[in-house]
Structure formats: C-alpha cells, structure tokens
mmCIF file of N, CA and C in Angstrom:
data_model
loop_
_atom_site.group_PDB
_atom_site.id
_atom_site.type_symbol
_atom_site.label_atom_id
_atom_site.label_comp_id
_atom_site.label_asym_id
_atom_site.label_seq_id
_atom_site.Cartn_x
_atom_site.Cartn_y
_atom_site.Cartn_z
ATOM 1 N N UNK L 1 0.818 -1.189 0.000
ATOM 2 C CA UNK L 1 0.000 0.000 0.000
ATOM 3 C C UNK L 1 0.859 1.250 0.000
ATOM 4 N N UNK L 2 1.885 1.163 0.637
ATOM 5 C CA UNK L 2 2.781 2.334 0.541
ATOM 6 C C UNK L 2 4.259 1.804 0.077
ATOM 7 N N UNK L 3 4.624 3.217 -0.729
ATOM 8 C CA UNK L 3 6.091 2.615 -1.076
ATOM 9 C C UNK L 3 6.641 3.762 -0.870
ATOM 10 N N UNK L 4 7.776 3.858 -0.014
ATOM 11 C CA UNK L 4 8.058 4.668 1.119
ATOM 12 C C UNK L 4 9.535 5.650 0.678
ATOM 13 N N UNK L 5 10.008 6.421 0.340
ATOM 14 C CA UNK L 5 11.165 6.865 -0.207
ATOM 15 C C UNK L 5 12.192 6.920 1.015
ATOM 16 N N UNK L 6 13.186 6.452 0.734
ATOM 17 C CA UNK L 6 14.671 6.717 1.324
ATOM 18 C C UNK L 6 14.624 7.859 2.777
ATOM 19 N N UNK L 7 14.756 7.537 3.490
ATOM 20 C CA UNK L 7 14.861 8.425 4.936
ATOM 21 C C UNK L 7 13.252 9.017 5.486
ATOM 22 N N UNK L 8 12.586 7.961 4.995
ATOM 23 C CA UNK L 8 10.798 7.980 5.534
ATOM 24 C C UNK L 8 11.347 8.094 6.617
ATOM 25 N N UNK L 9 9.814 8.948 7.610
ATOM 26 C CA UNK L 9 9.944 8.987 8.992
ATOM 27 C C UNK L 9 9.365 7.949 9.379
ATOM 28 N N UNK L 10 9.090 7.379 10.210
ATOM 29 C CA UNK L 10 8.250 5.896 10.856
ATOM 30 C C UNK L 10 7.954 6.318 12.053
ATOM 31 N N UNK L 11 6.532 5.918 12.666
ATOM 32 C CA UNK L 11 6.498 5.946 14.087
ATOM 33 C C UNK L 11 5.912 4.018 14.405
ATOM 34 N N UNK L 12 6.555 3.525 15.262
ATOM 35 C CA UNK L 12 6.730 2.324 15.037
ATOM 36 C C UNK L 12 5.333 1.715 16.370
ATOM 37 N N UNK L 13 5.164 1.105 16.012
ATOM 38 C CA UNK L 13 3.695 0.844 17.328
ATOM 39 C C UNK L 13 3.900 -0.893 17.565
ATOM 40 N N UNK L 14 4.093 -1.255 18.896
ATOM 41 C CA UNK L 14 4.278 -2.342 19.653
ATOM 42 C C UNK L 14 3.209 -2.664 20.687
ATOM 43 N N UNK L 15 2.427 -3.416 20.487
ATOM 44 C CA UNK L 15 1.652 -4.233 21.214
ATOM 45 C C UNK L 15 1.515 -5.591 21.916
ATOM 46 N N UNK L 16 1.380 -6.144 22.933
ATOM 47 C CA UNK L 16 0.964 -7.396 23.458
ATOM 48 C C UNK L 16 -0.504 -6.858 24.129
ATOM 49 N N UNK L 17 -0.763 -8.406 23.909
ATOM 50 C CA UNK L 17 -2.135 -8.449 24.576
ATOM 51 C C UNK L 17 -2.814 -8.431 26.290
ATOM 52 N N UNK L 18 -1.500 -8.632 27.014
ATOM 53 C CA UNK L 18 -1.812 -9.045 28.471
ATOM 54 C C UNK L 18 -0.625 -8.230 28.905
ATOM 55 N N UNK L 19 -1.234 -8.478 30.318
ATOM 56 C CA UNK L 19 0.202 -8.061 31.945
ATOM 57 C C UNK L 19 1.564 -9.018 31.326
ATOM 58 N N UNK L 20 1.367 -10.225 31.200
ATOM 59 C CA UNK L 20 2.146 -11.214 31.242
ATOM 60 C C UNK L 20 2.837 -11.041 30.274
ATOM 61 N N UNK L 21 2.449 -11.191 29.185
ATOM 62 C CA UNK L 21 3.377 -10.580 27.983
ATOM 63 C C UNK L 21 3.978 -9.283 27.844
ATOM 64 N N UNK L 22 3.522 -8.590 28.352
ATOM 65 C CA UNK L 22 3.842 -7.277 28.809
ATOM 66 C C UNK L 22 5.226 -6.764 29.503
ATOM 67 N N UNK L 23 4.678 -7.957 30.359
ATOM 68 C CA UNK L 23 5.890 -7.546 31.794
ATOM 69 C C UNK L 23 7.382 -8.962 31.129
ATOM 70 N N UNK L 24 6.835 -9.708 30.504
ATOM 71 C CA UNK L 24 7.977 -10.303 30.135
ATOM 72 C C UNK L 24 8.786 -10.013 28.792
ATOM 73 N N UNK L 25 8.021 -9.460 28.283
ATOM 74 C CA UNK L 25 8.940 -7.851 26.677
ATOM 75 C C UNK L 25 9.266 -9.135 26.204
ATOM 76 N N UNK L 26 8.939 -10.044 26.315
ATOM 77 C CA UNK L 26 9.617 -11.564 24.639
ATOM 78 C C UNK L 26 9.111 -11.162 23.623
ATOM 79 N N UNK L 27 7.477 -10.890 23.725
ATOM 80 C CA UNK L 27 6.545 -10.064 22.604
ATOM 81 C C UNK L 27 7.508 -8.946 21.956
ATOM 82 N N UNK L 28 7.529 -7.664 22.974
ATOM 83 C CA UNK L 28 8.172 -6.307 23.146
ATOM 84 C C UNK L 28 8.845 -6.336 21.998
ATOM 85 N N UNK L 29 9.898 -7.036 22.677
ATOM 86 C CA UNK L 29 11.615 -6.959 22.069
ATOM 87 C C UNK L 29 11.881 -7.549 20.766
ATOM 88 N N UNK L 30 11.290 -8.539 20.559
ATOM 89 C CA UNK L 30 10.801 -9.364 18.870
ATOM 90 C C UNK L 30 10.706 -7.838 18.468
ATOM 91 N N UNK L 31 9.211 -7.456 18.498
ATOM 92 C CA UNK L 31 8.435 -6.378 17.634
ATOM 93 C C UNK L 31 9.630 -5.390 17.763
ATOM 94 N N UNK L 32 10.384 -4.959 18.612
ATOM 95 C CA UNK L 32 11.140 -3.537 18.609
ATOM 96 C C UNK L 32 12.100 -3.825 17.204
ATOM 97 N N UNK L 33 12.838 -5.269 17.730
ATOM 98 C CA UNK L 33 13.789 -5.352 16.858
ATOM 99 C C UNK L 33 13.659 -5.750 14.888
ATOM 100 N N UNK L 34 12.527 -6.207 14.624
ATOM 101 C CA UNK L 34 12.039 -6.100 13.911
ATOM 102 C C UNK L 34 11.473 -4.664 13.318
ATOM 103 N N UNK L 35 11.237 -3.857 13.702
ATOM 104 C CA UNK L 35 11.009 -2.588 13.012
ATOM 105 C C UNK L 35 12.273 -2.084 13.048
ATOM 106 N N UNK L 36 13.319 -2.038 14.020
ATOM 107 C CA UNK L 36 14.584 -1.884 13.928
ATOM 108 C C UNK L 36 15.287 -1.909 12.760
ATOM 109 N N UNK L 37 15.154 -3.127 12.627
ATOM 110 C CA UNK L 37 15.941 -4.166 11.516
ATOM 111 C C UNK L 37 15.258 -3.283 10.408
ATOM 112 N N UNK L 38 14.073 -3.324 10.125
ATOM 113 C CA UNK L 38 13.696 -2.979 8.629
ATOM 114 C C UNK L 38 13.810 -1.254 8.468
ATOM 115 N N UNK L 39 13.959 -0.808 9.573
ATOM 116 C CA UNK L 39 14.046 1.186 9.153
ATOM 117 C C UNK L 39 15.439 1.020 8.868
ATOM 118 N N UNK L 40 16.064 0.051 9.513
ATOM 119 C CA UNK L 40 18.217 0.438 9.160
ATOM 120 C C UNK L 40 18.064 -0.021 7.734
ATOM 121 N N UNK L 41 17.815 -1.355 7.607
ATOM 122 C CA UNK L 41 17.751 -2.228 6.455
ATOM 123 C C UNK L 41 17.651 -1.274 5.216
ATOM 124 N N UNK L 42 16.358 -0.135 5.342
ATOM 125 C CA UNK L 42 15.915 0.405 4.130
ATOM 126 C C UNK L 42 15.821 2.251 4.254
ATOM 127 N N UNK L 43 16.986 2.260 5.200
ATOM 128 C CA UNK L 43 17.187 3.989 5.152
ATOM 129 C C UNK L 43 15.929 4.843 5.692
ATOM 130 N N UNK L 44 15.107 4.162 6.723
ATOM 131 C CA UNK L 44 14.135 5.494 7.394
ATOM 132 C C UNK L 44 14.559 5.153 8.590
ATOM 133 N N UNK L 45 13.730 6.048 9.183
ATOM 134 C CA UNK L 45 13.848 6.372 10.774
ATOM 135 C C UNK L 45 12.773 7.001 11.453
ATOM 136 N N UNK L 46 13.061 6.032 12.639
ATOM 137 C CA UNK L 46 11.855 5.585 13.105
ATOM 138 C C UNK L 46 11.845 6.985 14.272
ATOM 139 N N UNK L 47 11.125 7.718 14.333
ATOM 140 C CA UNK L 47 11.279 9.043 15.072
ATOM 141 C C UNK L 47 10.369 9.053 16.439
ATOM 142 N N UNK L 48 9.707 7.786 16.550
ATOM 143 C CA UNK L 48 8.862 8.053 17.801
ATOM 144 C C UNK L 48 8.092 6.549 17.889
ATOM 145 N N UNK L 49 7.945 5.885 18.900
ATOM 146 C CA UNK L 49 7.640 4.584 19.592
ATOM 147 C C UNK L 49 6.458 4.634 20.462
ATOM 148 N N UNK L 50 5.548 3.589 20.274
ATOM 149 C CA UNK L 50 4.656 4.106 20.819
ATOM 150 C C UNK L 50 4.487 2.372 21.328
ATOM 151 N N UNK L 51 3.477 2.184 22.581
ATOM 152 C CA UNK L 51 4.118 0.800 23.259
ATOM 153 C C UNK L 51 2.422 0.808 23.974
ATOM 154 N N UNK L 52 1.947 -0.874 23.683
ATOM 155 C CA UNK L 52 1.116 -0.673 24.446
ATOM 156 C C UNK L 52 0.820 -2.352 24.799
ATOM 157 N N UNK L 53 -0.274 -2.585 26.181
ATOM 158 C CA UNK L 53 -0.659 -3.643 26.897
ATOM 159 C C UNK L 53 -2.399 -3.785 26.669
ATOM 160 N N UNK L 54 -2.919 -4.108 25.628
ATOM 161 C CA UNK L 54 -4.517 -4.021 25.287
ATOM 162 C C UNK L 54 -4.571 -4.939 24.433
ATOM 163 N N UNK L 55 -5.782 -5.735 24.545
ATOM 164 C CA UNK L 55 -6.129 -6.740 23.355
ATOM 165 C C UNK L 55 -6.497 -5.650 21.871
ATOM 166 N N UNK L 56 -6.069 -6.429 20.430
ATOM 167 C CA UNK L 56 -6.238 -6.488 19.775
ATOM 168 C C UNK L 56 -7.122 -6.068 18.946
ATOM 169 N N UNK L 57 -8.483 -6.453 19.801
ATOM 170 C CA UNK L 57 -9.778 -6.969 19.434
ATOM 171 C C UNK L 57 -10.463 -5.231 19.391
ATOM 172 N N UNK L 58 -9.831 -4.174 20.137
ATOM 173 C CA UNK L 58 -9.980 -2.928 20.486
ATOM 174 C C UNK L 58 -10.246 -1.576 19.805
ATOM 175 N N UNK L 59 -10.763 -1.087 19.260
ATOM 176 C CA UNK L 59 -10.485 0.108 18.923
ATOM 177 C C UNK L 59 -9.601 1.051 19.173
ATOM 178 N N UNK L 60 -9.404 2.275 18.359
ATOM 179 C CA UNK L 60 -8.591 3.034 18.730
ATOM 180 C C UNK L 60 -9.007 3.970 20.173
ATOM 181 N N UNK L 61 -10.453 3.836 20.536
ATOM 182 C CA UNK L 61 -11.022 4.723 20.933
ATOM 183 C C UNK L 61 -10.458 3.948 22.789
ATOM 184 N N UNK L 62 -10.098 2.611 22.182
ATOM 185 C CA UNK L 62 -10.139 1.903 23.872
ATOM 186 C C UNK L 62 -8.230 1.414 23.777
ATOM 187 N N UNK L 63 -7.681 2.372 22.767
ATOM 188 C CA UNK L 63 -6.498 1.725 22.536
ATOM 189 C C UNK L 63 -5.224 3.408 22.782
ATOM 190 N N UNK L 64 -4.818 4.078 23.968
ATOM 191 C CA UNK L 64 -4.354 5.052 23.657
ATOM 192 C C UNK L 64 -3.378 5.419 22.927
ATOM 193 N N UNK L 65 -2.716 4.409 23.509
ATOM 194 C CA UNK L 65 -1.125 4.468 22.733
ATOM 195 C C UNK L 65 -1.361 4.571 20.566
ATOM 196 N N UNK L 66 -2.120 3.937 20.616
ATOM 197 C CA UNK L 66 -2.502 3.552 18.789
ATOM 198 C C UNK L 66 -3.225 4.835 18.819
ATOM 199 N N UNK L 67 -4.129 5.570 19.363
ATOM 200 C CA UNK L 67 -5.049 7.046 19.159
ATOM 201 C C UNK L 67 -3.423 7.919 19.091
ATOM 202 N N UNK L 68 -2.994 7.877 19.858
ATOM 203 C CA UNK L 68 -1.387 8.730 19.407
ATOM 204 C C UNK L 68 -0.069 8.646 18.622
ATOM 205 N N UNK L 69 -0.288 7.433 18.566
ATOM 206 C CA UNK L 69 0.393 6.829 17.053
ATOM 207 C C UNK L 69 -0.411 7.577 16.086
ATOM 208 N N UNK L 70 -1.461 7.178 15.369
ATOM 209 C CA UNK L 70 -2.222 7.496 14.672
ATOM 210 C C UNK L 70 -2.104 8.944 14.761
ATOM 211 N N UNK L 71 -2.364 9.969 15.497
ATOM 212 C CA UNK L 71 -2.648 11.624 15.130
ATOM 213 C C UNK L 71 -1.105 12.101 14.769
ATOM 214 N N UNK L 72 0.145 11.591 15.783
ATOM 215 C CA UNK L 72 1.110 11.816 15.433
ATOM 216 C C UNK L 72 1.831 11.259 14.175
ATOM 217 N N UNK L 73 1.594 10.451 13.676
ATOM 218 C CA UNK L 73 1.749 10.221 11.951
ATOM 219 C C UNK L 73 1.337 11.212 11.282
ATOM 220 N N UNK L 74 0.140 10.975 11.340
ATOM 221 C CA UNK L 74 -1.232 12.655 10.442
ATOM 222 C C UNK L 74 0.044 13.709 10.892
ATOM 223 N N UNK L 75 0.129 14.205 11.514
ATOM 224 C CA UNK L 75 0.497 15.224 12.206
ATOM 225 C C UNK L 75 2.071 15.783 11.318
ATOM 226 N N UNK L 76 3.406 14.720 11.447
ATOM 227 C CA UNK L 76 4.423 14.770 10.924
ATOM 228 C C UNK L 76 4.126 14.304 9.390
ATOM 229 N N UNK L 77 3.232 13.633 8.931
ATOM 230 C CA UNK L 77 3.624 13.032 7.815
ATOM 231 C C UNK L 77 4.159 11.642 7.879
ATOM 232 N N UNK L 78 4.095 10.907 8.771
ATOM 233 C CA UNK L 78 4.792 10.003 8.943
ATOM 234 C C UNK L 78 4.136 8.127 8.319
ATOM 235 N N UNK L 79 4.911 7.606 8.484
ATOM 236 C CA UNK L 79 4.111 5.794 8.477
ATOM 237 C C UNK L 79 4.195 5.254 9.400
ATOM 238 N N UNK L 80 3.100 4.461 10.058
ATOM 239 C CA UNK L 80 3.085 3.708 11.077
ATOM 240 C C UNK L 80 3.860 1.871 10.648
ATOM 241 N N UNK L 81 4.871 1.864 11.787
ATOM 242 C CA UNK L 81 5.073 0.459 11.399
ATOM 243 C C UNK L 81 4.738 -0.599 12.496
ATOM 244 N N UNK L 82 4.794 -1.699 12.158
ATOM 245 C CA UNK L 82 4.491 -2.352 13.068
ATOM 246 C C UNK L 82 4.861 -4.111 12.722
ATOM 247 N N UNK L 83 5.174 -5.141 13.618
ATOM 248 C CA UNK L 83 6.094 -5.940 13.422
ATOM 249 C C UNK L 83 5.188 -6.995 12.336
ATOM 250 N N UNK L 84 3.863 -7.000 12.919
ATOM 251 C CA UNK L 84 2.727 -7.568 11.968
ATOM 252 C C UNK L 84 1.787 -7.351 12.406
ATOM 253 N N UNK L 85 0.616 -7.660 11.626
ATOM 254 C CA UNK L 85 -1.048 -6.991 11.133
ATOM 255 C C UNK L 85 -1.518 -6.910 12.291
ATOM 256 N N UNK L 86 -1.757 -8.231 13.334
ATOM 257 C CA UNK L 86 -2.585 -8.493 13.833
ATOM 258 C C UNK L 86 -1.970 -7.565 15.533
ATOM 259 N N UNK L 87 -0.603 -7.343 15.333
ATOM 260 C CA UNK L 87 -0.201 -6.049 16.933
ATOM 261 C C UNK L 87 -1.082 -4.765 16.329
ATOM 262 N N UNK L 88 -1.544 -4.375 15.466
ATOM 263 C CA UNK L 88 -2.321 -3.154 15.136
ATOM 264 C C UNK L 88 -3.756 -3.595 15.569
ATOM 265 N N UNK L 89 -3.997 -4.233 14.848
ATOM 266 C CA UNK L 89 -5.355 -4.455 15.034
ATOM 267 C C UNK L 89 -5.949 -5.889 14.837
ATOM 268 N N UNK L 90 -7.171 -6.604 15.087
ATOM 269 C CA UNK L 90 -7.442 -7.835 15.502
ATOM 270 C C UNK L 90 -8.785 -7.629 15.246
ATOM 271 N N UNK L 91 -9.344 -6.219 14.327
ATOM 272 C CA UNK L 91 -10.630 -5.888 13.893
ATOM 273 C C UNK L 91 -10.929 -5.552 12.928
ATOM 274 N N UNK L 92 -11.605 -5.485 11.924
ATOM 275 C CA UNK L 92 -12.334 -5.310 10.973
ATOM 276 C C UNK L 92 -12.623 -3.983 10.217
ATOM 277 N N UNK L 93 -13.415 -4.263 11.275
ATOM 278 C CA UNK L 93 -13.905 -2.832 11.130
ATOM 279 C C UNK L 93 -12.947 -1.718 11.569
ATOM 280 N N UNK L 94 -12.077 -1.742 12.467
ATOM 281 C CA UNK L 94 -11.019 -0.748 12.828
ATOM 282 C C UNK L 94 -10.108 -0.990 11.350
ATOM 283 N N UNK L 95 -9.836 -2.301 11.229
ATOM 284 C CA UNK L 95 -9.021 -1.519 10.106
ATOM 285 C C UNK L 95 -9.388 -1.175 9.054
ATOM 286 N N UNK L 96 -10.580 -1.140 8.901
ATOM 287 C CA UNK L 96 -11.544 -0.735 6.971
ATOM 288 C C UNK L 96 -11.416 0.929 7.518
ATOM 289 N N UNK L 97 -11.495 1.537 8.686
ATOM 290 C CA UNK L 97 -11.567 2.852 8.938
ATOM 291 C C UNK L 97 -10.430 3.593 8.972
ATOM 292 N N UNK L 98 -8.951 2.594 8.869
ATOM 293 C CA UNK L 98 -7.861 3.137 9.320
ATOM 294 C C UNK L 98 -7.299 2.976 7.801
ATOM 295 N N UNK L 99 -7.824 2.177 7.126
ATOM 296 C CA UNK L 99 -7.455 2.169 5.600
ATOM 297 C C UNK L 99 -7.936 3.499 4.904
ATOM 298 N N UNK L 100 -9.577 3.570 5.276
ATOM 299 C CA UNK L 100 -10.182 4.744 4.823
ATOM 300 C C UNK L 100 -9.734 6.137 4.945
ATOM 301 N N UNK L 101 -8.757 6.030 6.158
ATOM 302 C CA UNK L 101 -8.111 7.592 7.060
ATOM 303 C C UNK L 101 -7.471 7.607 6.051
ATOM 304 N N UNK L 102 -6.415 7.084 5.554
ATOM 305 C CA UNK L 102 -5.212 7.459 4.714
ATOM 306 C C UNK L 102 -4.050 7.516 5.164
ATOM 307 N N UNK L 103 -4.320 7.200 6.723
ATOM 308 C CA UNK L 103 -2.823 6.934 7.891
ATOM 309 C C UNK L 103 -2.281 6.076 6.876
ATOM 310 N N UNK L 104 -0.832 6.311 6.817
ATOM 311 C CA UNK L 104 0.117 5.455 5.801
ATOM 312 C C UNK L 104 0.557 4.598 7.239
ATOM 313 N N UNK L 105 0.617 3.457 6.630
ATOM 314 C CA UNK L 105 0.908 1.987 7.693
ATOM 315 C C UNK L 105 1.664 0.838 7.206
ATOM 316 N N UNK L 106 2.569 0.368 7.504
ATOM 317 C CA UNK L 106 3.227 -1.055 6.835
ATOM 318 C C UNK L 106 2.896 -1.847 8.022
ATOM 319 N N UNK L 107 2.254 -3.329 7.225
ATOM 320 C CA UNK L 107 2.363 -4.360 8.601
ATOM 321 C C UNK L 107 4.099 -5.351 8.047
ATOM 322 N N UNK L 108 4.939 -5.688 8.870
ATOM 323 C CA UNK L 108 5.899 -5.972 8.280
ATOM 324 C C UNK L 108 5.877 -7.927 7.357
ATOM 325 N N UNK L 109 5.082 -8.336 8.570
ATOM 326 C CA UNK L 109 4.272 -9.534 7.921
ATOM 327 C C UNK L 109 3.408 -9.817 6.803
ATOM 328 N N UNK L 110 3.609 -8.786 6.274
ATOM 329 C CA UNK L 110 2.449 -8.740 4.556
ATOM 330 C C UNK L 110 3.053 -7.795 3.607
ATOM 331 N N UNK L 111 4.232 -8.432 3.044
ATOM 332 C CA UNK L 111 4.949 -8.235 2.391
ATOM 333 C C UNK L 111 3.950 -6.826 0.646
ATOM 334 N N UNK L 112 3.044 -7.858 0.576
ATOM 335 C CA UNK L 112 2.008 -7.319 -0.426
ATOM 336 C C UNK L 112 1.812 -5.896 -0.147
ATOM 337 N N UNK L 113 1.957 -5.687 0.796
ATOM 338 C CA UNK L 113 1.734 -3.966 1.235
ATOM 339 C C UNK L 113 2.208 -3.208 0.552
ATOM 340 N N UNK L 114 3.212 -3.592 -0.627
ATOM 341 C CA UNK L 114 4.033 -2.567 -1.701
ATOM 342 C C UNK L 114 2.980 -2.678 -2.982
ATOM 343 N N UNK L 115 2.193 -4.030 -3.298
ATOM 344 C CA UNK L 115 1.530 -3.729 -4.203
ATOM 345 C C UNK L 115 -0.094 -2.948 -3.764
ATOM 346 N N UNK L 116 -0.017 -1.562 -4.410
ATOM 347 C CA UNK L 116 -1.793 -1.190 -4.021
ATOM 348 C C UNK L 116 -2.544 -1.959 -4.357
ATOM 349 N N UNK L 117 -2.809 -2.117 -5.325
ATOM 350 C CA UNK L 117 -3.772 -3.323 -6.172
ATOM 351 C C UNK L 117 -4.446 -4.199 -5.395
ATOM 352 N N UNK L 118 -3.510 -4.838 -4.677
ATOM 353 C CA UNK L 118 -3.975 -6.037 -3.537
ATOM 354 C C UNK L 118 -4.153 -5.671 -2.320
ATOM 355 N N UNK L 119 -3.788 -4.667 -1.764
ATOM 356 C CA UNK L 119 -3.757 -4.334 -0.322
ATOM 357 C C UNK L 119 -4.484 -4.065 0.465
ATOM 358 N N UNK L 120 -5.847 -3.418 0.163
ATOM 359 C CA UNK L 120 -7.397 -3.239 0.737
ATOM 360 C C UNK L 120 -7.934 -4.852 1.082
ATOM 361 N N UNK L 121 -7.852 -5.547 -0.231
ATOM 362 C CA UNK L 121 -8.623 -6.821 -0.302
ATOM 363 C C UNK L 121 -7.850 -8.019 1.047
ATOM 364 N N UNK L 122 -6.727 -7.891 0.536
ATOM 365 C CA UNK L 122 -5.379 -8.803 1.297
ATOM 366 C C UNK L 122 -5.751 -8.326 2.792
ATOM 367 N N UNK L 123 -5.189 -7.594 2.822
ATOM 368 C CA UNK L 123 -5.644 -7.031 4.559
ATOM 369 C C UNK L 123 -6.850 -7.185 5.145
ATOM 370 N N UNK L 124 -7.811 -6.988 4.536
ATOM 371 C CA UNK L 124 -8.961 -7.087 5.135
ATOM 372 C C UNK L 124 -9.377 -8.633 5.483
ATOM 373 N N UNK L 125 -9.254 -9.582 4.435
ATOM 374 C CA UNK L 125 -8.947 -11.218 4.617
ATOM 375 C C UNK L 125 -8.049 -11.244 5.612
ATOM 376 N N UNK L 126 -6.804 -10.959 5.766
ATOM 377 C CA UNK L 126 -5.445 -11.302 7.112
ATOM 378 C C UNK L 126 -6.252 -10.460 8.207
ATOM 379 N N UNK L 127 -7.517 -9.523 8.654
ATOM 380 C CA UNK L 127 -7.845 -8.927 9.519
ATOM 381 C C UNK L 127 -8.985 -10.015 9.932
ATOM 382 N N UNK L 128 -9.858 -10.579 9.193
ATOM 383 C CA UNK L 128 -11.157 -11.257 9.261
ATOM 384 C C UNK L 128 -10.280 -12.585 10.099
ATOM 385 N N UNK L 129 -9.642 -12.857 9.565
ATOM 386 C CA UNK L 129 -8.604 -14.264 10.084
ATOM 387 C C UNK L 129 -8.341 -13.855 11.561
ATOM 388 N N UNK L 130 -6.974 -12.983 11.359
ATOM 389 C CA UNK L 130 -6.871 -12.122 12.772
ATOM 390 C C UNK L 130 -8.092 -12.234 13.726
ATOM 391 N N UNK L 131 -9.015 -11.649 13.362
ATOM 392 C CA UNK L 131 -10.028 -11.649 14.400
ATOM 393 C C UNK L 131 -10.859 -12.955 14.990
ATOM 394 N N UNK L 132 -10.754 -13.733 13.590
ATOM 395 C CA UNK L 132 -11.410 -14.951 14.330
ATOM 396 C C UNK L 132 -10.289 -15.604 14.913
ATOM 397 N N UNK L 133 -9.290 -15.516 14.671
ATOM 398 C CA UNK L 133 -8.230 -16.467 16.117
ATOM 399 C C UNK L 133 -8.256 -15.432 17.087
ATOM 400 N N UNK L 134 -8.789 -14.488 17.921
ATOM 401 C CA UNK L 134 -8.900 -13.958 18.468
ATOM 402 C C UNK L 134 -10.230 -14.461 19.397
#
C-alpha cells in the first residue's frame, strides 16, 4: 500500500495483549527489533515509539497508545510500522476505517503492502482471520 522513499519517517507501534506478555517484553523486544531491523535495512527512521498492553480486538477509541500513534503520523507526515497486522489491530472494522483515514501503515508480515492493487482486499482477509483467532 505504501512505497516509502529513502529516509521515511516511521512511528513504530508495539503491542501485546496481556500483563504477562507485557511484563515479560519476549513479545516487546521481537516487535522492537524487527522494526529496527527494517528502518536500518531500508534507510528510514523511526522518530517516535509508541508501546502498548490491550487486546487487539480494540479500537482506537479503547487503545491510547494507537489514538497517538495514529494523530502523530497525520500530524508529521509520517508511516506507522508495526512488526505484523494483527499487533495493530485484531478488527475489521477498525481496520476498513484506518485504511479509509489514509494513515500510511506497513504491517511488516504482509509483504504485499508494496503492491496497491492487492492491499485493501489482502488485509482485510489477514484482519477477518486475525479476528477470528482472536
């Protein structure tokens, strides 16, 4: 969905679902280093981190850390990254609305995200999935 030029800004968004995962950062530290890896890998930088402990299943409205991800992207111009689909969101309907915003977003697990063509349809199938293992 986005194809991102040389020294993109990124604001990178990390989620687990519980205390437990939370407090033990195995989740965390995967997801950090993985957006890591891909802003060095491909010349952006990631200018602001945003970290959160909420199910999935959530809106932005019950999700703070993602409500400030989200305005602060809008805000700089920026892309939201994230290690894969389902740490953003685990809903449907949140993400048909977050597609609709125009927030620029890479999930790093859906490679397809460079072709537009496929990326509404693709995502929304990997979100419907997402949600029912949820």
């Amino acid at each position: 969905m986005v194809r991102l030029p040389r020294g993109a800004k990124l604001i990178a968004y990390y989620r687990v679902s519980n205390q437990k995962q939370g407090i033990s950062t195995l989740g965390l530290s995967a997801q950090r280093k993985e957006c890591s890896q891909f802003a060095k890998k491909n010349g952006y930088e990631i200018v602001e981190a945003y970290q959160e402990i909420e199910s999935g299943r959530k809106s932005d409205r019950h999700r703070p850390q993602l409500k400030m991800a989200i305005a602060h992207a809008k805000q700089i111009n920026a892309t939201i990254v994230c290690a894969k689909l389902d740490r953003l969101t685990r809903n449907v309907s949140f993400l048909t609305m977050l597609l609709d915003s125009q927030v620029k977003f890479v999930a790093l697990d859906v490679p397809e995200m460079q072709d537009p063509a496929t990326t509404k349809m693709l995502l929304i199938t990997l979100a419907n999935i997402a949600e029912y293992e949820a």
